Each structure stands twice: as structure tokens, then as C-alpha cells.
Amino acid sequence: MNRRNAVLALALTAALGLGSAARAADDNTVYLDTKDGRVTIELRPEIAPKHAQQLKTLINQGFYNGLKFHRVMDGFMAQTGDPNGNGTGGSSLPNIPAEFTAAPFKRGTVGMARSSDPNSANSQFFICLGDASFLNGQYTVVGTVTSGMDVVDKIKKAAPGAPGGAVQNPDKIVKMQMAAKAK
């Protein structure tokens, strides 16, 4: 194989996701399945290592399977990760200190939900349905949706004027898994 063909073969391997760099990315790739399809999320451990690790731990435990999108506000965000289904609960793992960065909250950004205490993130997270720059520097960016925003857009939203964006008979996460361990 000549040098040109070798370079083309390497480029094709990388483009098809067959190279070692692409496989390494799967360590931070999450599949979130809903009744309407799959959302692929790329975690951002380079900016939020503790939050990314907490999500990975909970995903690997099956924690998110069956949880409701309890708070969904049209044009803003879809929130999930509460075993109580109403925004008051979390996992048995400790809360995580804030990891605020300059990464902006825009459509497709995955952020960690928290109480008024910046160091209270635990298991709840949200996916931005639109740009939300007012969250910049106040919440932790933990990931980005890389495909499936059309699926996110189909998540049942709260009725207009619903207190806190609470959804009646909300959609659920069917299954959430790390891509490297996906079945």
C-alpha cells in the first residue's frame, strides 16, 4: 500500500469510527432511549470531571432507567433524574461540588440540576431545548447532545402555566447506558 492509500485508509477508518480515538470517545458517550428514539450525549469530563463520573456511575447502575422527565418547559429545557419524579429526589451518592466553566448553555447542552446551593447537584440533569445564556456560570455543563435533538423535542412538555414546568403523565427514560457497554 502506498503512502497516499495508507493515509486514505486511516482517514476512512477514523471517519467510520473504527480507530482507537473513536473507541476512546465511547467512554464518554451515553445513549438515552425514549419511546420516540435515541439521544446520544457526549459527556464533558474535561470541564466537569466529578459530574461526568457521577453520571457514569449512576448510568452503569441502571439508576436512570424508567425515570420521568418531570419538568419540561417548551423552548427552555427537559429535566429528569429524580427517582421521586417531582424534582425533590436524588441518588444515594453524595452531592457534587459545582464545576462551573465558561461553556455556554445553548440548545443541546446537558446541565446538572441543583437546588439553590451551587454544590447540591446529585443525579438530576436537564437538556436545553433552546439557548439559555442566563444559566451560564451558574450551573455545571456536563455534556452535549450530539444526535437525537429531534427525539428530545418530542418529550412531552408541561401545559402552559403549569407550576415549575411540572408535566402531567410525563414521558420516561426507557433505558440509559454507556455506549461502550451498550446492548
Rosetta silent file (secondary structure, phi, psi, omega in degrees, C-alpha in Angstrom):
SEQUENCE: MNRRNAVLALALTAALGLGSAARAADDNTVYLDTKDGRVTIELRPEIAPKHAQQLKTLINQGFYNGLKFHRVMDGFMAQTGDPNGNGTGGSSLPNIPAEFTAAPFKRGTVGMARSSDPNSANSQFFICLGDASFLNGQYTVVGTVTSGMDVVDKIKKAAPGAPGGAVQNPDKIVKMQMAAKAK
SCORE:     score description
SCORE:     0.000 S_00000001
   1 L     0.000  129.126  179.427    0.000    0.000    0.000 S_00000001
   2 L   -79.378  169.237 -175.697    1.490    3.353   -0.940 S_00000001
   3 H   -58.103  -42.573 -179.061    1.565    6.318    1.442 S_00000001
   4 H   -61.721  -45.891  179.892   -1.445    8.031   -0.184 S_00000001
   5 H   -66.358  -35.968  177.960   -3.595    4.910    0.121 S_00000001
   6 H   -64.083  -42.741  178.222   -2.451    4.384    3.703 S_00000001
   7 H   -64.013  -43.465  178.257   -3.486    7.952    4.595 S_00000001
   8 H   -63.090  -41.552  178.760   -6.857    7.467    2.871 S_00000001
   9 H   -63.777  -40.956  177.878   -7.406    4.172    4.711 S_00000001
  10 H   -64.752  -43.407  178.764   -6.582    5.837    8.038 S_00000001
  11 H   -63.015  -41.563  179.003   -8.938    8.743    7.270 S_00000001
  12 H   -65.632  -41.834  177.938  -11.721    6.322    6.303 S_00000001
  13 H   -59.676  -45.463  179.207  -11.169    4.284    9.473 S_00000001
  14 H   -65.208  -43.108 -179.340  -11.419    7.432   11.594 S_00000001
  15 H   -63.024  -34.227  179.903  -14.489    8.690    9.698 S_00000001
  16 L   -85.322   -0.422  178.255  -16.274    5.395   10.246 S_00000001
  17 L    75.843   27.548 -176.831  -15.435    5.449   13.942 S_00000001
  18 L  -100.611   -9.239 -177.436  -13.215    2.396   13.771 S_00000001
  19 L   -80.914  166.629 -177.845   -9.993    3.962   15.043 S_00000001
  20 H   -63.546  -33.757  178.577   -8.739    3.884   18.617 S_00000001
  21 H   -63.237  -40.681  179.448   -9.564    7.583   19.106 S_00000001
  22 H   -67.684  -40.226  177.901  -13.204    6.919   18.200 S_00000001
  23 H   -64.037  -38.533  179.286  -13.370    3.924   20.543 S_00000001
  24 H   -62.883  -35.313  179.061  -11.904    6.045   23.357 S_00000001
  25 H   -61.949  -29.994  179.922  -14.684    8.600   22.818 S_00000001
  26 H   -61.353  -21.216  177.283  -17.225    5.889   23.617 S_00000001
  27 H   -63.597  -18.117  179.595  -16.025    6.019   27.226 S_00000001
  28 H  -121.118   11.123 -179.745  -17.895    9.331   27.448 S_00000001
  29 E   -99.015  129.868 -177.316  -20.758    8.607   25.042 S_00000001
  30 E  -116.359  138.422  171.109  -24.190    7.983   26.534 S_00000001
  31 E  -105.873  122.494  176.040  -27.274    6.533   24.862 S_00000001
  32 E  -115.280  112.113 -177.596  -30.555    7.799   26.323 S_00000001
  33 E  -100.918  133.345  174.532  -33.514    5.936   24.840 S_00000001
  34 E  -119.484  178.587  177.474  -37.091    7.244   24.969 S_00000001
  35 L   -62.831  -21.323 -177.035  -40.292    5.913   23.425 S_00000001
  36 L   -98.147   -3.598  178.891  -39.530    8.135   20.438 S_00000001
  37 E   139.819 -164.224 -173.112  -35.934    7.069   19.821 S_00000001
  38 E  -108.125  138.181  172.912  -32.335    7.504   20.895 S_00000001
  39 E  -112.972  128.996  176.551  -30.481   10.576   22.120 S_00000001
  40 E  -104.761  127.679 -177.963  -26.678   10.431   22.040 S_00000001
  41 E  -120.606  133.170  173.822  -24.884   12.545   24.625 S_00000001
  42 E  -101.817  113.575  177.383  -21.167   13.211   24.797 S_00000001
  43 E   -68.760  156.303 -176.174  -20.117   13.786   28.415 S_00000001
  44 L  -119.711   66.985 -178.316  -17.556   16.542   29.054 S_00000001
  45 L   -63.987  -19.168  179.213  -15.158   15.203   31.744 S_00000001
  46 L   -69.957  -20.847  178.007  -12.532   17.737   30.652 S_00000001
  47 L  -114.610  -20.476 -179.486  -14.693   20.536   32.121 S_00000001
  48 L  -142.140   67.324 -174.145  -16.793   18.667   34.716 S_00000001
  49 H   -61.634  -39.920 -178.270  -14.907   15.527   35.796 S_00000001
  50 H   -70.282  -40.698  178.873  -16.816   14.893   39.040 S_00000001
  51 H   -67.231  -44.276  179.131  -20.226   15.390   37.445 S_00000001
  52 H   -60.719  -42.660 -179.999  -19.370   13.216   34.433 S_00000001
  53 H   -65.440  -39.791  178.535  -18.120   10.444   36.733 S_00000001
  54 H   -61.747  -45.283  178.288  -21.270   10.626   38.887 S_00000001
  55 H   -61.248  -45.314  179.626  -23.470   10.275   35.792 S_00000001
  56 H   -58.513  -44.678 -179.952  -21.388    7.340   34.517 S_00000001
  57 H   -59.736  -48.005 -178.550  -21.665    5.594   37.889 S_00000001
  58 H   -66.897  -39.985  177.810  -25.440    6.065   38.023 S_00000001
  59 H   -60.804  -46.317 -178.905  -25.894    5.050   34.370 S_00000001
  60 H   -65.781  -22.924  176.095  -23.881    1.860   34.955 S_00000001
  61 H   -83.321   -8.485 -176.380  -26.093    1.088   37.988 S_00000001
  62 L    79.425   13.494 -175.170  -29.228    1.400   35.831 S_00000001
  63 L   -54.772  -42.006 -172.385  -30.385    4.296   38.033 S_00000001
  64 L   -81.480  -15.297 -177.274  -31.971    6.325   35.213 S_00000001
  65 L   -60.328  121.838  177.979  -33.955    3.519   33.576 S_00000001
  66 L    87.826   -2.268 -179.508  -37.659    4.317   33.871 S_00000001
  67 L   -76.515  149.869 -175.616  -37.249    7.788   35.406 S_00000001
  68 E   -84.106  150.834  165.309  -39.633   10.558   34.357 S_00000001
  69 L   -87.334   83.979 -169.080  -38.944   13.814   32.524 S_00000001
  70 L   -76.790  -21.955 -177.783  -40.763   15.541   35.369 S_00000001
  71 E  -133.401  110.392 -177.434  -40.044   19.162   34.387 S_00000001
  72 E  -137.220  114.043 -177.074  -40.188   20.128   30.701 S_00000001
  73 E  -114.195  118.094 -177.047  -40.587   23.731   29.640 S_00000001
  74 L   -52.164  128.670  179.335  -41.115   24.444   25.940 S_00000001
  75 L    80.123   -5.068 -178.308  -38.177   26.376   24.491 S_00000001
  76 L  -116.630  -75.139 -176.350  -36.156   26.014   27.720 S_00000001
  77 E  -163.886  164.513  174.792  -35.311   22.512   28.949 S_00000001
  78 E  -121.306  120.612 -175.457  -36.294   18.917   29.763 S_00000001
  79 E  -112.837  141.671  179.852  -35.290   17.736   33.246 S_00000001
  80 E  -149.250 -174.296  174.665  -35.040   14.188   34.595 S_00000001
  81 L   100.276   10.026  179.677  -33.019   12.104   37.055 S_00000001
  82 L  -107.732  116.239  179.659  -35.270   12.222   40.117 S_00000001
  83 L   -64.966  -20.713  177.023  -36.421    8.833   41.447 S_00000001
  84 L   -79.182  -19.387  177.792  -39.318   10.637   43.214 S_00000001
  85 L    76.401   13.634 -178.549  -40.478   12.007   39.862 S_00000001
  86 L  -135.859    6.836  178.657  -41.173   15.506   41.154 S_00000001
  87 L    93.511    2.104 -176.551  -37.810   17.258   41.440 S_00000001
  88 L  -102.166   -7.114 -172.174  -37.232   16.572   45.134 S_00000001
  89 L  -113.600  174.681  178.037  -35.067   13.445   44.993 S_00000001
  90 L  -157.381 -169.899  179.750  -31.642   12.204   44.105 S_00000001
  91 L   -87.164  178.684  176.633  -29.410    9.175   44.307 S_00000001
  92 L   -83.100   -5.089  178.111  -27.747    7.709   47.385 S_00000001
  93 L   -75.485  156.881  179.028  -24.400    9.081   46.158 S_00000001
  94 L   -66.326  154.136  174.057  -23.027   12.295   47.709 S_00000001
  95 L   -65.072  160.504 -174.072  -23.818   15.663   46.153 S_00000001
  96 E  -113.744  134.867  175.559  -21.149   17.132   43.873 S_00000001
  97 L   -65.073  146.606 -179.256  -19.409   20.496   44.255 S_00000001
  98 L   -54.062  142.756  174.045  -20.071   22.943   41.420 S_00000001
  99 L  -128.825   64.156 -178.291  -17.800   22.751   38.371 S_00000001
 100 L   -72.335  141.396  179.984  -18.783   26.000   36.674 S_00000001
 101 L  -139.395 -177.857  176.629  -16.987   26.868   33.435 S_00000001
 102 L   -84.403   -2.020  179.326  -17.265   29.284   30.538 S_00000001
 103 L   -60.860  128.650 -175.579  -19.051   26.611   28.458 S_00000001
 104 L   -82.241  152.709  171.956  -22.350   28.175   27.340 S_00000001
 105 L   -90.458  112.628  178.486  -25.843   26.804   27.801 S_00000001
 106 L  -138.687  175.662 -179.503  -27.338   26.533   24.341 S_00000001
 107 L   -51.736  127.116  179.523  -29.676   24.162   22.540 S_00000001
 108 L    93.724   -8.135  177.172  -28.427   20.608   23.156 S_00000001
 109 E   -72.235  139.015  175.064  -26.342   21.429   26.233 S_00000001
 110 E  -105.517  122.409 -179.547  -26.715   18.953   29.110 S_00000001
 111 E  -122.604  159.879  178.069  -26.503   20.601   32.523 S_00000001
 112 E   -91.197  130.393  175.402  -26.767   19.395   36.089 S_00000001
 113 L   -78.877  155.514 -179.888  -29.835   20.452   38.047 S_00000001
 114 L  -157.400  170.906  172.774  -29.369   21.602   41.630 S_00000001
 115 L   -85.003 -164.105  178.513  -31.129   23.377   44.481 S_00000001
 116 L   -66.648  -17.552  176.220  -30.271   26.957   45.465 S_00000001
 117 L   -81.823  117.270 -178.270  -26.996   25.569   46.870 S_00000001
 118 L   -58.180  -20.240 -177.553  -24.472   25.550   43.978 S_00000001
 119 L  -101.957   31.685 -174.507  -22.864   22.423   45.482 S_00000001
 120 L  -113.739    9.067  178.082  -26.054   20.328   45.547 S_00000001
 121 E   -63.732  142.892 -178.545  -26.052   18.575   42.150 S_00000001
 122 L  -139.315  -75.414 -177.422  -26.605   14.841   42.506 S_00000001
 123 L  -128.555  -19.181 -176.869  -28.484   12.864   39.835 S_00000001
 124 L   -79.170  139.105  177.259  -30.868   15.288   38.145 S_00000001
 125 E  -141.678  166.751  179.341  -29.892   16.773   34.819 S_00000001
 126 E  -138.324  154.613  175.777  -31.511   18.739   32.032 S_00000001
 127 E  -114.461  125.324 -179.611  -31.179   19.086   28.282 S_00000001
 128 E   -71.681  129.067  176.570  -31.576   22.594   26.889 S_00000001
 129 L   -89.336  -14.367  178.560  -34.327   22.866   24.275 S_00000001
 130 L  -154.183  177.473  177.733  -33.142   26.352   23.377 S_00000001
 131 L   -65.994  139.845 -176.953  -30.371   28.773   24.224 S_00000001
 132 L  -141.089   59.410 -175.169  -30.266   29.566   27.955 S_00000001
 133 H   -61.066  -21.837  178.043  -27.386   32.004   28.445 S_00000001
 134 H   -65.889  -12.136  176.066  -28.886   33.152   31.761 S_00000001
 135 H   -90.373  -13.808 -175.766  -27.629   29.809   33.197 S_00000001
 136 L   -54.452  131.643  177.395  -24.011   30.454   32.124 S_00000001
 137 L    73.787    2.399 -178.930  -21.585   30.298   35.042 S_00000001
 138 L  -118.770  -14.986  177.901  -24.359   29.307   37.472 S_00000001
 139 L  -134.454  157.983 -178.103  -24.890   25.651   36.585 S_00000001
 140 L   -88.593  124.768  171.536  -22.484   22.892   35.575 S_00000001
 141 E   -80.863  124.456 -177.561  -22.304   21.907   31.913 S_00000001
 142 E  -117.241  -12.326 -178.234  -21.753   18.145   31.886 S_00000001
 143 E  -173.011 -179.103  179.776  -22.408   17.187   28.268 S_00000001
 144 E  -142.648  135.902  173.319  -23.736   17.895   24.806 S_00000001
 145 E   -73.060  122.298  179.351  -26.351   16.141   22.695 S_00000001
 146 E  -100.222  -19.040  171.369  -24.520   15.004   19.554 S_00000001
 147 E  -159.919  151.944  177.507  -27.541   13.388   17.880 S_00000001
 148 L    99.481   16.198  176.601  -31.217   12.954   18.634 S_00000001
 149 H   -63.365  -26.536  175.141  -32.371   16.501   19.357 S_00000001
 150 H   -63.177  -32.496  176.854  -35.413   15.628   17.244 S_00000001
 151 H   -72.484  -44.193  178.009  -36.148   12.959   19.884 S_00000001
 152 H   -58.208  -41.754 -179.500  -35.592   15.438   22.737 S_00000001
 153 L   -62.049  -21.509 -179.229  -38.027   17.835   21.052 S_00000001
 154 L   -86.958   -8.468  179.588  -40.736   15.128   21.223 S_00000001
 155 L   -60.458  133.320 -177.552  -40.531   14.768   25.030 S_00000001
 156 L   -58.360  131.366 -177.491  -43.925   15.691   26.498 S_00000001
 157 L   -99.360  160.126  175.386  -43.947   19.278   27.735 S_00000001
 158 L   -67.298  151.247  174.468  -45.735   20.875   30.648 S_00000001
 159 L   -66.266  147.498  177.620  -49.029   22.573   29.950 S_00000001
 160 L   -53.463  131.602  179.226  -48.698   26.363   29.600 S_00000001
 161 L    82.703    0.532  178.553  -48.683   27.925   33.064 S_00000001
 162 L   -62.455  131.888 -178.662  -48.002   24.624   34.862 S_00000001
 163 H   -56.784  124.995  176.777  -46.245   25.420   38.152 S_00000001
 164 H    64.231   12.831 -179.426  -42.478   24.906   37.802 S_00000001
 165 H    74.598   21.078 -179.078  -42.934   23.277   34.416 S_00000001
 166 E   -65.868  134.630 -177.090  -44.352   20.112   36.022 S_00000001
 167 L  -101.015  132.016  173.236  -45.557   17.588   33.436 S_00000001
 168 L   -84.341  133.561 -177.771  -48.729   15.548   33.890 S_00000001
 169 L    49.210   60.212 -173.477  -48.222   11.891   32.840 S_00000001
 170 L   -70.260  156.874  170.990  -44.625   12.581   31.771 S_00000001
 171 L   -68.360  160.896 -177.475  -42.503   10.677   29.295 S_00000001
 172 E  -126.809  160.731  167.821  -39.802    8.446   30.763 S_00000001
 173 L   -76.450  120.935  176.974  -36.274    7.327   30.034 S_00000001
 174 L   -72.902  -49.386 -179.420  -36.723    3.810   28.692 S_00000001
 175 E  -156.153  141.777  175.040  -33.028    2.999   29.082 S_00000001
 176 E  -130.015  127.485 -176.096  -29.825    4.939   29.627 S_00000001
 177 E  -147.744  156.907  173.859  -26.464    3.260   29.010 S_00000001
 178 E   -76.882  136.406 -177.172  -22.864    3.981   28.231 S_00000001
 179 H   -57.752  -37.232 -177.405  -22.180    3.411   24.522 S_00000001
 180 H   -64.161  -21.733 -178.613  -19.110    1.285   25.305 S_00000001
 181 H  -115.660   11.561 -175.358  -21.358   -1.171   27.182 S_00000001
 182 L   -62.949  143.835  178.084  -24.495   -0.855   25.033 S_00000001
 183 L  -112.851    0.000    0.000  -26.509   -3.947   24.221 S_00000001
